[in-house]
């Protein structure tokens, strides 16, 4: 009984072992089949159709005839993306190419005085020692670093010739990089001066063998110029350039073009160097040369940022003042101008009395104001310009006055009084001299003479200090209005409903497209000049309330100034900004906000309530 039990146990063990062996073989077969399928798919997808794989347990053998080494490596890389690289057994054969690719020989020689570095691949037959011996001799006791490689290949045509020329050039150039190939020689070098640069360039070109392709870039550092200078003299014989400096070749070319345009005909030179006081140097020189040409004669000298302009004594004072004033306005901020008009010499040798300094303001019938002559200081020039723009409109003032600190006391007051008087003229002029003011012109005001007399008596003083020569032209009096005030208001609103006055974003500048709207409104107001209108400025609700109120006030004033520039009588007009307080549409939508950003005209009467235009009213 016991033996029978042992027999059955042995039989069971054998059956279990046989089953395990069967299942293991089946699993190994499945793994090999799956691996082969995955690797085959990856290789075929990449175009490696030459490759054959054979799984052997966990090892995968790669066989086949690879077209080249790159293909073999690519196949191994692709397999490594599918299975562990340690499982790959490479048994491929690489097809040997029958075409032998010759190496590209090149030699780079870098020299810094007594230190030379040699880098590149050279043919063995030329002789490595030949190159090292030449380099050692050139270094003259210095260091030669050898990083050359050589190979036994055919020496290409032109190599020996180009190598010999490159070594000879290295000897001439203490700071250089010379690249030699069988096709060309490239030289890059730095010399101590422009004279040495020109000498070395000539020597290298003279030594170049016939047929050799030479690429050369030899430069010299720009010298430091101190101070930067420029000087020209213009007389009846033309313009002579006596000294010239520039910071770049482009600036030099621009300066020389301006000098030629002013009348220079000789060969012109201009030194290029470091030390320029400002990058706007060439702009200042060009503007100054143009001014000298406008004067017609004199001497212009510039040292760094100081400009001296001495005109010929035959130039009139008014012309001198106008040209110098224009130059002062055009010069970059850093530069200071000292302009001199020498006293005129009479035939007997005596000096002619210098022309009196003057200020001239000229108002054209079109409303354009020109300011010429002298102002005492930069602050005075700025203040008088602002006053003129307020009276005549910013777009209508051309301020070319010049600064003269030697003017007598009271000069600014006479200038301001003259401009205020000119603002009541249709066209005319004001001339201010040290002792007298003269105003001439035509006005629509029948009381112009008495009004000017009162103004000047208050601002200037005694009547012998001013002369009034003005005329009243009845034709300039505005015609009696054919429109009542309500009609004017309706017509202005119709214009604004059709097209609003548009401003640049967050700005008080009226866009160009809205200038026609201002023209139309100005024409209507001229038909009822005594109508009292309030120009209302309104914004949307974006931004702070105080900021919006200020912005709307400034925009309303910009419209008022625009009408003033169109010579509209603005005595009955006021400007007021309401900010975001009086919306006519919903500020939560873009269309509503656009409607709320508006300029509106409201007729001021005793029975007119102060309320904004409604949304229905603007949509009429």
Coordinates of N, CA, C and O in Angstrom, one line a residue, residues 471-591:
X471 N -5.7 150.3 -40.7 CA -6.9 150.7 -41.4 C -8.1 149.8 -41.1 O -7.9 148.6 -40.9
X472 N -9.3 150.4 -41.0 CA -10.5 149.6 -40.9 C -11.0 149.3 -42.2 O -11.2 150.2 -43.1
X473 N -11.3 148.0 -42.5 CA -11.9 147.6 -43.8 C -13.3 147.1 -43.5 O -13.5 146.0 -42.9
X474 N -14.4 147.9 -43.9 CA -15.7 147.5 -43.6 C -16.1 146.2 -44.3 O -17.0 145.5 -43.8
X475 N -15.4 145.8 -45.3 CA -15.7 144.6 -46.0 C -15.4 143.3 -45.1 O -16.0 142.2 -45.4
X476 N -14.6 143.5 -44.1 CA -14.2 142.4 -43.3 C -15.2 142.2 -42.1 O -15.1 141.2 -41.4
X477 N -16.1 143.2 -42.0 CA -17.1 143.0 -40.9 C -18.0 141.8 -41.2 O -18.6 141.8 -42.3
X478 N -18.2 140.9 -40.3 CA -19.1 139.8 -40.6 C -20.5 140.2 -41.0 O -21.0 141.2 -40.4
X479 N -21.1 139.6 -42.0 CA -22.4 139.9 -42.4 C -23.4 139.6 -41.3 O -23.2 138.7 -40.5
X480 N -24.5 140.4 -41.3 CA -25.5 140.1 -40.3 C -26.0 138.7 -40.5 O -26.2 138.2 -41.6
X481 N -26.2 138.0 -39.4 CA -26.6 136.6 -39.5 C -28.0 136.5 -40.1 O -28.9 137.2 -39.7
X482 N -28.1 135.5 -40.9 CA -29.4 135.2 -41.5 C -30.0 134.0 -40.7 O -31.1 133.6 -41.0
X483 N -29.3 133.6 -39.6 CA -29.8 132.5 -38.8 C -30.0 133.0 -37.4 O -29.2 133.8 -36.9
X484 N -31.1 132.5 -36.8 CA -31.2 132.9 -35.3 C -30.4 131.8 -34.6 O -29.9 130.8 -35.1
X485 N -30.2 132.1 -33.3 CA -29.3 131.2 -32.5 C -29.8 129.8 -32.5 O -28.9 128.8 -32.4
X486 N -31.1 129.5 -32.4 CA -31.6 128.2 -32.4 C -31.3 127.4 -33.7 O -31.0 126.2 -33.7
X487 N -31.3 128.1 -34.8 CA -31.0 127.5 -36.1 C -29.5 127.1 -36.1 O -29.1 126.1 -36.6
X488 N -28.7 128.0 -35.6 CA -27.3 127.7 -35.5 C -27.0 126.5 -34.6 O -26.3 125.6 -35.0
X489 N -27.7 126.4 -33.5 CA -27.5 125.2 -32.6 C -28.0 124.0 -33.3 O -27.3 122.9 -33.3
X490 N -29.1 124.0 -34.0 CA -29.6 122.8 -34.7 C -28.6 122.4 -35.8 O -28.4 121.2 -36.0
X491 N -28.1 123.4 -36.6 CA -27.1 123.0 -37.6 C -25.9 122.4 -37.0 O -25.3 121.4 -37.6
X492 N -25.3 122.9 -35.9 CA -24.1 122.4 -35.3 C -24.4 121.0 -34.9 O -23.6 120.0 -35.0
X493 N -25.5 120.8 -34.2 CA -25.9 119.4 -33.7 C -26.0 118.4 -34.8 O -25.7 117.3 -34.7
X494 N -26.6 118.9 -36.0 CA -26.7 118.0 -37.1 C -25.4 117.5 -37.6 O -25.2 116.4 -38.0
X495 N -24.4 118.5 -37.6 CA -23.0 118.1 -38.0 C -22.5 117.0 -37.1 O -21.9 116.1 -37.5
X496 N -22.7 117.2 -35.7 CA -22.1 116.3 -34.8 C -22.8 115.0 -34.7 O -22.2 113.9 -34.4
X497 N -24.1 115.0 -35.1 CA -24.8 113.7 -35.2 C -24.3 112.9 -36.3 O -24.2 111.7 -36.3
X498 N -24.0 113.6 -37.4 CA -23.5 112.9 -38.6 C -22.1 112.4 -38.4 O -21.8 111.3 -38.8
X499 N -21.2 113.1 -37.7 CA -19.9 112.7 -37.4 C -19.3 113.4 -36.2 O -19.2 114.7 -36.2
X500 N -19.0 112.7 -35.2 CA -18.4 113.2 -34.0 C -17.0 113.7 -34.2 O -16.3 113.3 -35.1
X501 N -16.5 114.5 -33.3 CA -15.1 115.0 -33.2 C -14.4 113.9 -32.5 O -14.6 113.6 -31.3
X502 N -13.4 113.3 -33.2 CA -12.6 112.2 -32.6 C -11.3 112.6 -32.1 O -10.6 113.4 -32.8
X503 N -10.9 112.1 -30.9 CA -9.6 112.4 -30.4 C -8.8 111.1 -30.3 O -9.3 110.0 -30.3
X504 N -7.4 111.3 -30.3 CA -6.5 110.2 -30.1 C -6.8 109.6 -28.7 O -7.2 110.3 -27.8
X505 N -6.6 108.2 -28.6 CA -6.9 107.6 -27.3 C -6.2 108.3 -26.1 O -5.0 108.5 -26.2
X506 N -7.0 108.6 -25.1 CA -6.5 109.2 -23.8 C -5.7 110.5 -24.1 O -4.7 110.8 -23.4
X507 N -6.1 111.2 -25.2 CA -5.4 112.4 -25.6 C -6.3 113.5 -25.9 O -7.5 113.3 -26.0
X508 N -5.8 114.7 -25.9 CA -6.6 115.9 -26.3 C -6.3 116.4 -27.7 O -6.7 117.4 -28.1
X509 N -5.6 115.5 -28.5 CA -5.3 115.8 -29.9 C -6.4 115.4 -30.8 O -6.8 114.2 -30.8
X510 N -7.0 116.4 -31.5 CA -8.0 116.0 -32.4 C -7.5 115.3 -33.7 O -6.5 115.8 -34.3
X511 N -8.1 114.2 -34.0 CA -7.6 113.4 -35.1 C -7.8 114.1 -36.4 O -8.7 115.0 -36.6
X512 N -7.0 113.8 -37.4 CA -7.0 114.5 -38.7 C -8.4 114.4 -39.4 O -8.9 115.3 -40.1
X513 N -9.0 113.2 -39.2 CA -10.3 112.9 -39.9 C -11.4 113.8 -39.3 O -12.5 114.0 -40.0
X514 N -11.2 114.5 -38.2 CA -12.2 115.3 -37.6 C -12.0 116.8 -37.9 O -12.8 117.7 -37.5
X515 N -10.9 117.1 -38.6 CA -10.7 118.6 -38.9 C -11.8 119.1 -39.8 O -12.2 120.3 -39.7
X516 N -12.3 118.3 -40.7 CA -13.4 118.8 -41.5 C -14.7 119.1 -40.7 O -15.5 120.0 -41.1
X517 N -14.9 118.3 -39.6 CA -16.0 118.6 -38.7 C -15.9 120.0 -38.1 O -16.8 120.8 -38.0
X518 N -14.7 120.3 -37.6 CA -14.4 121.6 -37.1 C -14.6 122.7 -38.1 O -15.1 123.8 -37.8
X519 N -14.2 122.5 -39.3 CA -14.4 123.5 -40.4 C -15.9 123.8 -40.6 O -16.3 124.9 -40.7
X520 N -16.7 122.7 -40.6 CA -18.1 122.9 -40.8 C -18.7 123.7 -39.6 O -19.6 124.6 -39.8
X521 N -18.3 123.4 -38.4 CA -18.9 124.1 -37.2 C -18.4 125.5 -37.3 O -19.2 126.4 -36.9
X522 N -17.2 125.8 -37.6 CA -16.7 127.2 -37.7 C -17.5 128.0 -38.7 O -17.9 129.1 -38.4
X523 N -17.8 127.4 -39.8 CA -18.6 128.1 -40.9 C -20.0 128.5 -40.3 O -20.6 129.6 -40.6
X524 N -20.6 127.6 -39.5 CA -21.9 127.8 -39.0 C -21.9 129.0 -37.9 O -22.7 129.9 -37.9
X525 N -20.9 128.9 -37.0 CA -20.8 129.9 -36.0 C -20.5 131.3 -36.5 O -20.9 132.3 -36.0
X526 N -19.8 131.3 -37.7 CA -19.5 132.6 -38.3 C -20.8 133.3 -38.8 O -20.9 134.5 -39.0
X527 N -21.9 132.5 -39.0 CA -23.2 133.0 -39.4 C -23.9 133.6 -38.2 O -24.9 134.3 -38.4
X528 N -23.6 133.2 -37.0 CA -24.2 133.8 -35.8 C -23.1 134.0 -34.7 O -23.1 133.3 -33.7
X529 N -22.2 135.0 -35.0 CA -21.0 135.1 -34.1 C -21.3 135.5 -32.7 O -20.5 135.3 -31.8
X530 N -22.4 136.1 -32.4 CA -22.7 136.5 -31.1 C -23.5 135.5 -30.3 O -24.0 135.8 -29.2
X531 N -23.8 134.3 -30.9 CA -24.5 133.3 -30.2 C -23.7 132.7 -29.1 O -22.6 132.2 -29.3
X532 N -24.2 132.6 -27.8 CA -23.5 132.1 -26.7 C -23.6 130.5 -26.7 O -24.7 130.0 -26.4
X533 N -22.6 129.8 -26.9 CA -22.6 128.4 -26.9 C -21.7 127.9 -25.8 O -20.6 128.4 -25.6
X534 N -22.1 126.8 -25.1 CA -21.2 126.0 -24.3 C -20.7 124.8 -25.0 O -21.5 124.0 -25.5
X535 N -19.4 124.6 -25.1 CA -18.9 123.4 -25.7 C -18.7 122.4 -24.6 O -17.9 122.5 -23.7
X536 N -19.5 121.3 -24.7 CA -19.5 120.3 -23.6 C -18.6 119.1 -24.0 O -18.6 118.7 -25.2
X537 N -17.7 118.7 -23.1 CA -16.9 117.5 -23.3 C -17.4 116.4 -22.4 O -17.7 116.6 -21.2
X538 N -17.6 115.2 -22.9 CA -18.1 114.1 -22.2 C -17.3 112.8 -22.5 O -16.7 112.7 -23.5
X539 N -17.2 111.9 -21.5 CA -16.4 110.7 -21.6 C -17.3 109.5 -21.2 O -18.4 109.7 -20.7
X540 N -16.7 108.3 -21.4 CA -17.4 107.1 -20.9 C -17.0 106.9 -19.4 O -16.3 107.8 -18.9
X541 N -17.4 105.8 -18.8 CA -17.1 105.6 -17.4 C -15.8 104.9 -17.1 O -15.5 104.6 -15.9
X542 N -15.1 104.6 -18.1 CA -13.8 103.9 -17.9 C -12.8 104.9 -17.4 O -12.6 106.0 -17.8
X543 N -12.0 104.4 -16.3 CA -11.1 105.3 -15.7 C -11.7 106.0 -14.5 O -12.9 105.9 -14.2
X544 N -10.9 106.8 -13.8 CA -11.3 107.5 -12.6 C -12.2 108.7 -13.0 O -12.0 109.3 -14.0
X545 N -13.1 109.1 -12.1 CA -14.1 110.2 -12.3 C -13.3 111.5 -12.5 O -13.6 112.3 -13.4
X546 N -12.3 111.8 -11.6 CA -11.6 113.0 -11.7 C -10.8 113.1 -13.0 O -10.7 114.1 -13.6
X547 N -10.2 112.0 -13.3 CA -9.4 111.9 -14.5 C -10.3 112.2 -15.8 O -9.9 112.9 -16.7
X548 N -11.5 111.6 -15.8 CA -12.4 111.8 -16.9 C -12.9 113.2 -17.0 O -13.0 113.7 -18.1
X549 N -13.1 113.8 -15.8 CA -13.5 115.2 -15.9 C -12.4 116.1 -16.4 O -12.7 117.0 -17.2
X550 N -11.2 115.9 -16.0 CA -10.1 116.7 -16.6 C -9.9 116.5 -18.0 O -9.7 117.4 -18.8
X551 N -10.0 115.2 -18.5 CA -9.8 114.9 -19.9 C -10.9 115.6 -20.7 O -10.7 116.1 -21.8
X552 N -12.2 115.5 -20.2 CA -13.3 116.1 -21.0 C -13.1 117.6 -21.1 O -13.4 118.2 -22.1
X553 N -12.6 118.2 -20.0 CA -12.4 119.7 -20.0 C -11.3 120.1 -21.0 O -11.5 121.0 -21.8
X554 N -10.2 119.3 -21.0 CA -9.2 119.6 -22.0 C -9.6 119.4 -23.4 O -9.2 120.1 -24.3
X555 N -10.4 118.4 -23.7 CA -10.9 118.2 -25.0 C -11.9 119.3 -25.5 O -11.8 119.7 -26.6
X556 N -12.7 119.7 -24.6 CA -13.6 120.8 -24.9 C -12.8 122.1 -25.2 O -13.1 122.8 -26.2
X557 N -11.7 122.3 -24.5 CA -10.8 123.5 -24.7 C -10.1 123.3 -26.0 O -9.8 124.3 -26.7
X558 N -9.8 122.1 -26.4 CA -9.1 121.8 -27.7 C -10.0 122.2 -28.8 O -9.6 122.7 -29.8
X559 N -11.3 121.9 -28.7 CA -12.2 122.3 -29.7 C -12.3 123.8 -29.8 O -12.4 124.4 -30.9
X560 N -12.4 124.5 -28.6 CA -12.4 125.9 -28.6 C -11.2 126.5 -29.3 O -11.3 127.5 -30.1
X561 N -10.0 126.0 -29.0 CA -8.8 126.4 -29.7 C -8.8 126.2 -31.2 O -8.3 127.0 -32.0
X562 N -9.4 125.0 -31.6 CA -9.5 124.7 -33.0 C -10.4 125.7 -33.7 O -10.1 126.1 -34.9
X563 N -11.4 126.2 -33.1 CA -12.3 127.2 -33.7 C -11.6 128.6 -33.7 O -11.7 129.3 -34.7
X564 N -10.8 128.9 -32.7 CA -10.0 130.1 -32.7 C -9.0 130.1 -33.8 O -8.8 131.1 -34.5
X565 N -8.4 129.0 -34.1 CA -7.4 128.9 -35.2 C -8.1 129.1 -36.5 O -7.4 129.5 -37.5
X566 N -9.4 128.9 -36.6 CA -10.2 129.1 -37.8 C -10.8 130.5 -37.9 O -11.7 130.8 -38.6
X567 N -10.2 131.4 -37.0 CA -10.6 132.8 -36.9 C -12.1 133.0 -36.6 O -12.7 133.9 -37.2
X568 N -12.6 132.1 -35.7 CA -13.9 132.3 -35.2 C -13.9 133.2 -34.0 O -13.0 133.1 -33.2
X569 N -14.8 134.2 -34.0 CA -14.9 135.0 -32.8 C -15.5 134.2 -31.6 O -16.6 133.7 -31.7
X570 N -14.6 134.0 -30.6 CA -15.0 133.0 -29.6 C -15.5 133.7 -28.3 O -15.5 133.1 -27.2
X571 N -15.8 135.0 -28.4 CA -16.2 135.7 -27.2 C -17.4 135.1 -26.5 O -17.6 135.2 -25.3
X572 N -18.3 134.5 -27.3 CA -19.5 133.9 -26.8 C -19.4 132.5 -26.5 O -20.4 131.8 -26.2
X573 N -18.3 131.9 -26.7 CA -18.1 130.4 -26.5 C -17.4 130.2 -25.2 O -16.5 130.9 -24.8
X574 N -17.8 129.1 -24.5 CA -17.2 128.6 -23.3 C -17.0 127.1 -23.4 O -17.7 126.5 -24.2
X575 N -16.0 126.6 -22.7 CA -15.8 125.1 -22.7 C -15.9 124.6 -21.3 O -15.4 125.1 -20.4
X576 N -16.6 123.4 -21.2 CA -16.8 122.8 -19.9 C -16.7 121.3 -20.1 O -17.4 120.7 -21.0
X577 N -16.0 120.6 -19.2 CA -15.9 119.2 -19.2 C -16.8 118.6 -18.1 O -16.8 119.0 -17.0
X578 N -17.7 117.6 -18.5 CA -18.6 116.9 -17.6 C -18.1 115.5 -17.2 O -18.8 114.9 -16.4
X579 N -17.0 115.1 -17.8 CA -16.5 113.7 -17.5 C -17.6 112.7 -17.9 O -18.2 112.7 -18.9
X580 N -17.8 111.8 -16.9 CA -18.7 110.6 -17.1 C -20.1 110.9 -16.5 O -20.9 110.0 -16.5
X581 N -20.3 112.1 -16.0 CA -21.5 112.4 -15.2 C -22.8 112.4 -16.0 O -23.9 112.3 -15.4
X582 N -22.8 112.6 -17.3 CA -24.0 112.7 -18.1 C -24.0 111.8 -19.3 O -23.9 112.2 -20.4
X583 N -24.1 110.5 -19.0 CA -24.1 109.5 -20.1 C -25.4 109.6 -20.9 O -26.5 109.9 -20.3
X584 N -25.4 109.2 -22.2 CA -26.6 109.1 -23.0 C -26.8 107.7 -23.4 O -27.8 107.4 -24.2
X585 N -26.0 106.8 -23.1 CA -26.1 105.4 -23.5 C -25.5 104.5 -22.4 O -24.9 105.0 -21.4
X586 N -25.7 103.2 -22.5 CA -25.2 102.2 -21.5 C -23.7 102.0 -21.6 O -23.2 101.6 -22.6
X587 N -23.0 102.3 -20.5 CA -21.6 102.2 -20.5 C -21.1 100.8 -20.4 O -19.9 100.5 -20.4
X588 N -22.0 99.8 -20.3 CA -21.6 98.4 -20.2 C -21.3 97.8 -21.6 O -20.8 96.7 -21.7
X589 N -21.7 98.5 -22.6 CA -21.4 98.0 -24.0 C -20.4 98.9 -24.7 O -20.4 100.1 -24.4
X590 N -19.7 98.4 -25.7 CA -18.8 99.2 -26.5 C -19.5 100.3 -27.3 O -19.1 101.4 -27.4
X591 N -20.7 100.0 -27.8 CA -21.5 100.9 -28.6 C -21.9 102.1 -27.7 O -21.9 103.3 -28.0

